[in-house]
CSV table of C-alpha atoms and ligand atoms in Angstrom, one decimal:
chain,number,residue,atom,x,y,z
R,7,UNK,CA,3.1,19.1,17.5
R,8,UNK,CA,1.6,21.7,15.3
R,9,UNK,CA,-1.7,20.2,14.4
R,10,UNK,CA,-4.0,19.0,17.2
R,11,UNK,CA,-7.6,19.9,16.5
R,12,UNK,CA,-10.5,19.7,18.8
R,13,UNK,CA,-13.4,18.4,16.9
R,14,UNK,CA,-16.9,19.2,17.9
R,15,UNK,CA,-19.8,16.9,17.9
R,16,UNK,CA,-21.8,17.1,14.7
R,17,UNK,CA,-24.3,14.3,15.0
R,18,UNK,CA,-26.6,13.4,17.8
R,19,UNK,CA,-29.5,11.1,17.2
R,20,UNK,CA,-32.7,10.3,19.0
R,21,UNK,CA,-31.4,6.8,19.5
R,22,UNK,CA,-28.5,8.0,21.6
R,23,UNK,CA,-30.6,10.0,24.0
R,24,UNK,CA,-30.6,7.3,26.7
R,25,UNK,CA,-26.8,7.1,26.5
R,26,UNK,CA,-26.5,10.8,26.6
R,27,UNK,CA,-28.7,11.0,29.7
R,28,UNK,CA,-26.4,8.5,31.3
R,29,UNK,CA,-23.4,10.5,30.3
R,30,UNK,CA,-24.9,13.7,31.7
R,31,UNK,CA,-24.9,12.1,35.2
R,32,UNK,CA,-21.2,12.4,35.2
R,33,UNK,CA,-18.9,15.3,35.7
R,34,UNK,CA,-17.3,16.5,32.5
R,35,UNK,CA,-14.1,15.0,33.8
R,36,UNK,CA,-15.6,11.6,33.1
R,37,UNK,CA,-15.6,12.3,29.3
R,38,UNK,CA,-13.2,10.0,27.6
R,39,UNK,CA,-10.4,11.9,25.9
R,40,UNK,CA,-9.4,10.4,22.6
R,41,UNK,CA,-6.4,11.3,20.5
R,42,UNK,CA,-7.0,10.3,16.9
R,43,UNK,CA,-3.8,10.0,14.9
R,44,UNK,CA,-3.9,10.1,11.1
R,45,UNK,CA,-2.3,12.1,8.3
R,46,UNK,CA,-0.7,9.2,6.4
R,47,UNK,CA,-2.5,6.1,5.1
R,48,UNK,CA,-3.0,4.2,1.9
R,49,UNK,CA,-6.7,4.6,2.6
R,50,UNK,CA,-8.7,7.8,2.4
R,51,UNK,CA,-8.1,9.0,5.9
R,52,UNK,CA,-9.4,12.4,5.1
R,53,UNK,CA,-12.9,10.9,4.6
R,54,UNK,CA,-12.6,8.1,7.1
R,55,UNK,CA,-11.5,9.9,10.2
R,56,UNK,CA,-14.5,12.4,10.3
R,57,UNK,CA,-16.8,9.4,10.3
R,58,UNK,CA,-15.1,8.0,13.4
R,59,UNK,CA,-15.0,11.3,15.1
R,60,UNK,CA,-18.7,11.9,14.5
R,61,UNK,CA,-19.5,8.3,15.6
R,62,UNK,CA,-17.7,8.6,18.9
R,63,UNK,CA,-18.8,12.2,19.7
R,64,UNK,CA,-22.4,11.5,18.8
R,65,UNK,CA,-22.6,9.3,21.9
R,66,UNK,CA,-21.8,12.2,24.2
R,67,UNK,CA,-19.2,10.1,25.9
R,68,UNK,CA,-16.0,11.0,24.0
R,69,UNK,CA,-14.0,14.2,23.3
R,70,UNK,CA,-11.8,13.6,20.2
R,71,UNK,CA,-8.7,15.5,19.4
R,72,UNK,CA,-6.9,14.9,16.2
R,73,UNK,CA,-3.2,14.8,15.3
R,74,UNK,CA,-2.6,15.0,11.6
R,75,UNK,CA,0.9,13.6,11.1
R,76,UNK,CA,1.9,14.3,7.6
R,77,UNK,CA,5.4,13.4,6.5
R,78,UNK,CA,6.6,16.9,7.2
R,79,UNK,CA,5.0,16.9,10.6
R,80,UNK,CA,6.8,13.8,12.0
R,81,UNK,CA,9.7,15.8,13.4
R,82,UNK,CA,7.2,17.8,15.5
R,83,UNK,CA,5.0,14.9,16.5
R,84,UNK,CA,5.8,14.6,20.2
R,85,UNK,CA,2.4,14.5,21.9
R,86,UNK,CA,1.9,14.1,25.6
R,87,UNK,CA,0.1,10.8,25.2
R,88,UNK,CA,-0.7,10.8,29.0
R,89,UNK,CA,-3.2,13.5,28.5
R,90,UNK,CA,-5.5,11.0,26.7
R,91,UNK,CA,-7.5,8.0,27.9
R,92,UNK,CA,-7.0,6.3,24.6
R,93,UNK,CA,-5.2,6.7,21.3
R,94,UNK,CA,-7.2,5.9,18.2
R,95,UNK,CA,-4.9,5.1,15.3
R,96,UNK,CA,-5.9,5.6,11.7
R,97,UNK,CA,-2.3,6.0,10.8
R,98,UNK,CA,-0.4,3.9,8.3
R,99,UNK,CA,2.8,5.9,7.4
R,100,UNK,CA,6.4,6.7,8.1
R,101,UNK,CA,8.0,5.8,11.4
R,102,UNK,CA,7.6,8.3,14.3
R,103,UNK,CA,10.7,9.8,16.0
R,104,UNK,CA,12.5,7.4,18.3
R,105,UNK,CA,11.6,9.5,21.3
R,106,UNK,CA,7.9,9.5,20.3
R,107,UNK,CA,8.0,5.8,19.9
R,108,UNK,CA,9.5,5.5,23.3
R,109,UNK,CA,7.0,7.7,25.0
R,110,UNK,CA,4.2,5.8,23.3
R,111,UNK,CA,5.5,2.5,24.6
R,112,UNK,CA,5.8,3.9,28.1
R,113,UNK,CA,2.3,5.3,27.9
R,114,UNK,CA,0.7,2.0,26.9
R,115,UNK,CA,2.8,-0.1,29.3
R,116,UNK,CA,1.8,2.2,32.1
R,117,UNK,CA,-1.9,1.8,31.5
R,118,UNK,CA,-2.5,4.0,28.4
R,119,UNK,CA,-4.8,2.5,25.8
R,120,UNK,CA,-5.0,2.0,22.1
R,121,UNK,CA,-7.5,1.4,19.3
R,122,UNK,CA,-6.2,0.3,15.9
R,123,UNK,CA,-8.5,0.5,12.9
R,124,UNK,CA,-8.0,-1.4,9.6
R,125,UNK,CA,-4.8,-0.3,7.8
R,126,UNK,CA,-3.3,1.1,11.0
R,127,UNK,CA,-2.3,-2.5,11.5
R,128,UNK,CA,-0.1,-2.3,8.3
R,129,UNK,CA,2.0,0.4,9.9
R,130,UNK,CA,5.4,0.2,11.6
R,131,UNK,CA,6.4,-3.4,10.5
R,132,UNK,CA,9.8,-3.0,12.2
R,133,UNK,CA,8.6,-1.5,15.5
R,134,UNK,CA,8.7,-4.6,17.8
R,135,UNK,CA,6.6,-3.1,20.6
R,136,UNK,CA,3.9,-1.7,18.3
R,137,UNK,CA,3.5,-5.1,16.7
R,138,UNK,CA,3.2,-6.7,20.1
R,139,UNK,CA,0.5,-4.1,21.0
R,140,UNK,CA,-1.6,-4.8,17.8
R,141,UNK,CA,-1.2,-8.5,18.0
R,142,UNK,CA,-1.4,-9.0,14.2
R,143,UNK,CA,-0.4,-6.9,11.2
R,144,UNK,CA,-0.1,-7.2,7.5
R,145,UNK,CA,1.9,-6.2,4.4
R,146,UNK,CA,5.2,-4.3,4.3
R,147,UNK,CA,7.3,-7.4,4.3
R,148,UNK,CA,5.5,-9.2,7.1
R,149,UNK,CA,5.9,-13.0,7.0
R,150,UNK,CA,6.7,-15.9,9.2
R,151,UNK,CA,9.5,-14.0,11.0
R,152,UNK,CA,6.8,-11.7,12.4
R,153,UNK,CA,4.7,-14.4,14.0
R,154,UNK,CA,2.0,-16.9,13.3
R,155,UNK,CA,-1.2,-16.7,11.3
R,156,UNK,CA,-4.1,-16.8,13.7
R,157,UNK,CA,-7.5,-18.1,12.8
R,158,UNK,CA,-10.5,-19.9,14.2
R,159,UNK,CA,-11.1,-23.6,13.3
R,160,UNK,CA,-13.4,-26.1,14.9
R,161,UNK,CA,-13.9,-24.2,18.1
R,162,UNK,CA,-10.2,-23.3,18.7
R,163,UNK,CA,-8.0,-20.3,17.9
R,164,UNK,CA,-5.1,-21.7,15.8
R,165,UNK,CA,-1.7,-20.2,15.8
R,166,UNK,CA,-0.2,-21.4,12.5
R,167,UNK,CA,3.6,-20.9,12.0
R,168,UNK,CA,3.7,-22.0,8.4
R,169,UNK,CA,5.6,-19.9,6.0
R,170,UNK,CA,4.0,-17.2,3.9
R,171,UNK,CA,3.2,-13.5,3.5
R,172,UNK,CA,1.4,-11.5,6.1
R,173,UNK,CA,-1.7,-9.7,4.9
R,174,UNK,CA,-4.0,-10.1,1.9
R,175,UNK,CA,-7.7,-9.8,1.1
R,176,UNK,CA,-10.3,-11.0,-1.4
R,177,UNK,CA,-12.9,-9.0,-3.2
R,178,UNK,CA,-15.2,-6.8,-1.2
R,179,UNK,CA,-18.5,-8.3,0.0
R,180,UNK,CA,-20.9,-8.1,2.9
R,181,UNK,CA,-19.0,-10.4,5.2
R,182,UNK,CA,-20.6,-12.1,8.2
R,183,UNK,CA,-19.0,-11.4,11.5
R,184,UNK,CA,-19.3,-14.3,14.0
R,185,UNK,CA,-18.8,-13.6,17.7
R,186,UNK,CA,-16.4,-16.2,19.2
R,187,UNK,CA,-16.2,-14.7,22.7
R,188,UNK,CA,-19.5,-13.4,23.9
R,189,UNK,CA,-18.6,-12.9,27.6
R,190,UNK,CA,-16.4,-9.8,26.9
R,191,UNK,CA,-17.8,-6.3,27.5
R,192,UNK,CA,-17.3,-5.4,23.9
R,193,UNK,CA,-19.3,-8.2,22.5
R,194,UNK,CA,-21.8,-8.9,25.4
R,195,UNK,CA,-25.3,-8.3,24.1
R,196,UNK,CA,-24.3,-8.4,20.4
R,197,UNK,CA,-26.0,-11.0,18.2
R,198,UNK,CA,-23.8,-14.0,17.5
R,199,UNK,CA,-23.7,-13.1,13.9
R,200,UNK,CA,-24.1,-9.9,11.9
R,201,UNK,CA,-23.2,-8.5,8.5
R,202,UNK,CA,-20.6,-5.8,7.8
R,203,UNK,CA,-21.2,-3.3,5.0
R,204,UNK,CA,-19.5,-4.4,1.8
R,205,UNK,CA,-15.8,-4.1,2.0
R,206,UNK,CA,-12.6,-6.1,1.8
R,207,UNK,CA,-11.9,-8.5,4.7
R,208,UNK,CA,-8.3,-8.7,5.8
R,209,UNK,CA,-6.9,-12.2,6.0
R,210,UNK,CA,-3.5,-13.9,6.6
R,211,UNK,CA,-2.4,-11.3,9.0
R,212,UNK,CA,0.6,-12.3,11.1
R,213,UNK,CA,2.1,-11.0,14.3
R,214,UNK,CA,3.3,-11.9,17.8
R,215,UNK,CA,-0.4,-12.5,18.9
R,216,UNK,CA,0.7,-12.4,22.6
R,217,UNK,CA,-1.9,-11.8,25.2
R,218,UNK,CA,-4.5,-11.6,22.4
R,219,UNK,CA,-8.1,-12.5,22.6
R,220,UNK,CA,-10.1,-13.0,19.4
R,221,UNK,CA,-13.6,-11.7,20.0
R,222,UNK,CA,-15.0,-12.2,16.5
R,223,UNK,CA,-14.1,-13.8,13.2
R,224,UNK,CA,-15.3,-13.8,9.6
R,225,UNK,CA,-14.9,-16.5,6.9
R,226,UNK,CA,-12.6,-15.0,4.2
R,227,UNK,CA,-14.6,-16.3,1.2
R,228,UNK,CA,-12.5,-15.9,-1.9
R,229,UNK,CA,-9.5,-15.2,0.2
R,230,UNK,CA,-7.8,-17.4,2.7
R,231,UNK,CA,-11.0,-19.4,3.2
R,232,UNK,CA,-10.3,-19.3,6.9
R,233,UNK,CA,-12.2,-17.8,9.8
R,234,UNK,CA,-10.1,-14.7,10.2
R,235,UNK,CA,-9.9,-12.4,13.3
R,236,UNK,CA,-12.1,-9.3,12.9
R,237,UNK,CA,-12.2,-8.0,16.5
R,238,UNK,CA,-9.4,-8.5,18.9
R,239,UNK,CA,-8.2,-7.3,22.3
R,240,UNK,CA,-4.6,-7.3,23.4
R,241,UNK,CA,-3.1,-6.8,26.8
R,242,UNK,CA,0.2,-4.9,26.7
R,243,UNK,CA,1.7,-4.1,30.1
R,244,UNK,CA,-1.1,-2.3,31.9
R,245,UNK,CA,-2.6,-1.1,28.7
R,246,UNK,CA,-5.7,-2.3,26.8
R,247,UNK,CA,-5.7,-2.5,23.0
R,248,UNK,CA,-8.8,-2.9,20.8
R,249,UNK,CA,-8.0,-3.9,17.2
R,250,UNK,CA,-10.6,-4.0,14.5
R,251,UNK,CA,-9.8,-5.0,10.9
R,252,UNK,CA,-13.1,-3.3,9.8
R,253,UNK,CA,-13.1,0.1,8.3
R,254,UNK,CA,-11.8,0.1,4.7
R,255,UNK,CA,-13.7,3.2,3.6
R,256,UNK,CA,-15.9,6.0,4.9
R,257,UNK,CA,-18.8,4.2,3.4
R,258,UNK,CA,-18.2,0.9,5.2
R,259,UNK,CA,-17.5,3.0,8.4
R,260,UNK,CA,-21.0,4.4,7.9
R,261,UNK,CA,-22.5,1.1,8.8
R,262,UNK,CA,-23.9,0.2,12.2
R,263,UNK,CA,-21.6,-2.9,12.5
R,264,UNK,CA,-18.5,-0.7,12.3
R,265,UNK,CA,-19.9,2.1,14.4
R,266,UNK,CA,-21.2,0.1,17.3
R,267,UNK,CA,-18.1,-2.0,17.6
R,268,UNK,CA,-15.9,1.1,17.4
R,269,UNK,CA,-17.8,2.8,20.1
R,270,UNK,CA,-17.8,-0.3,22.4
R,271,UNK,CA,-14.2,-1.1,21.7
R,272,UNK,CA,-13.0,2.5,22.3
R,273,UNK,CA,-15.0,2.8,25.5
R,274,UNK,CA,-13.6,-0.6,26.7
R,275,UNK,CA,-10.0,0.3,25.8
R,276,UNK,CA,-10.3,3.6,27.7
R,277,UNK,CA,-12.1,2.4,30.8
R,278,UNK,CA,-12.3,-1.4,30.9
R,279,UNK,CA,-16.1,-1.2,30.7
R,280,UNK,CA,-18.8,-0.7,28.1
R,281,UNK,CA,-21.8,1.4,29.1
R,282,UNK,CA,-22.9,2.0,25.6
R,283,UNK,CA,-26.3,0.2,25.2
R,284,UNK,CA,-26.3,-2.5,22.6
R,285,UNK,CA,-28.5,-1.6,19.8
R,286,UNK,CA,-27.3,-4.5,17.7
R,287,UNK,CA,-29.4,-7.3,19.1
R,288,UNK,CA,-32.4,-5.6,17.7
R,289,UNK,CA,-31.2,-3.9,14.6
R,290,UNK,CA,-27.9,-5.3,13.3
R,291,UNK,CA,-28.5,-6.9,10.0
R,292,UNK,CA,-28.2,-10.6,10.4
R,293,UNK,CA,-28.9,-11.6,6.9
R,294,UNK,CA,-28.5,-10.2,3.4
R,295,UNK,CA,-32.2,-9.6,3.0
R,296,UNK,CA,-32.3,-7.3,6.0
R,297,UNK,CA,-29.0,-5.7,5.3
R,298,UNK,CA,-30.1,-3.0,2.8
R,299,UNK,CA,-32.4,-1.4,5.3
R,300,UNK,CA,-29.9,-0.5,8.0
R,301,UNK,CA,-26.6,0.8,7.1
R,302,UNK,CA,-26.0,3.7,9.4
R,303,UNK,CA,-26.3,4.1,13.1
R,304,UNK,CA,-27.6,7.6,12.6
R,305,UNK,CA,-30.7,6.2,11.0
R,306,UNK,CA,-31.6,4.3,14.1
R,307,UNK,CA,-34.5,5.7,16.1
J,409,ZN,ZN1,-8.6,-1.5,3.1
């Protein structure tokens, strides 16, 4: 692997000081090591990944290394996944080498962990184990052969095996995220409803959806008109997976809804716990009138 970059923290806010103090109580070995994988994506990964790196590293809890896997790098992409507490995928591109796929599956099965952001769930439509890890995916020929649609309806999570394409979205808007499972470390303490910065909302995803818990949904207005999964966890072997469909652009990643759920989800995937203090209950925008005032976790004091 030619390109693994250690990325240094570039943003620390007053707001994060309590969390940093907490982190300082630990030995440096307690820092969570993250490998962010990108380099191919139909989204602007060059702008998006730095937002995620800054967001995580601003907490003082994470060290992020980055593997930029361009097409010409795939033959050399053979990381030692076991060095990392969690893999963060912003990758939607060509298949990895068979041996890399195998070592990745062994890593997750053995208790390695994964975070999948937005279009990373479009990736690898033919890689069975990957699709089991992410629970749901979209596009690239996905349809009923890949698994059910999953959505919330009248208090239940529905698995719908009807025929149809996997993956679509309506026009971007400030969609409302509704927590459906509030007794999970990722969502505990979050408000029951909050708004995402304007972006497209994935709908009609399909996949195996095995050992998957839907933590939050959003109504896909102008799309499927169903309450679609937004935040999910999946158990794969001994591994923990956090899947967020949020994060279409660096602008929407700049919002507190994306940033806090990314931090909480990544910490949970890596450790099974969330120590990051919930800021959302006080400041996450819960209606469109309040939305304009708070768009970036770095503005919080
Ligand atoms: Zn998108």
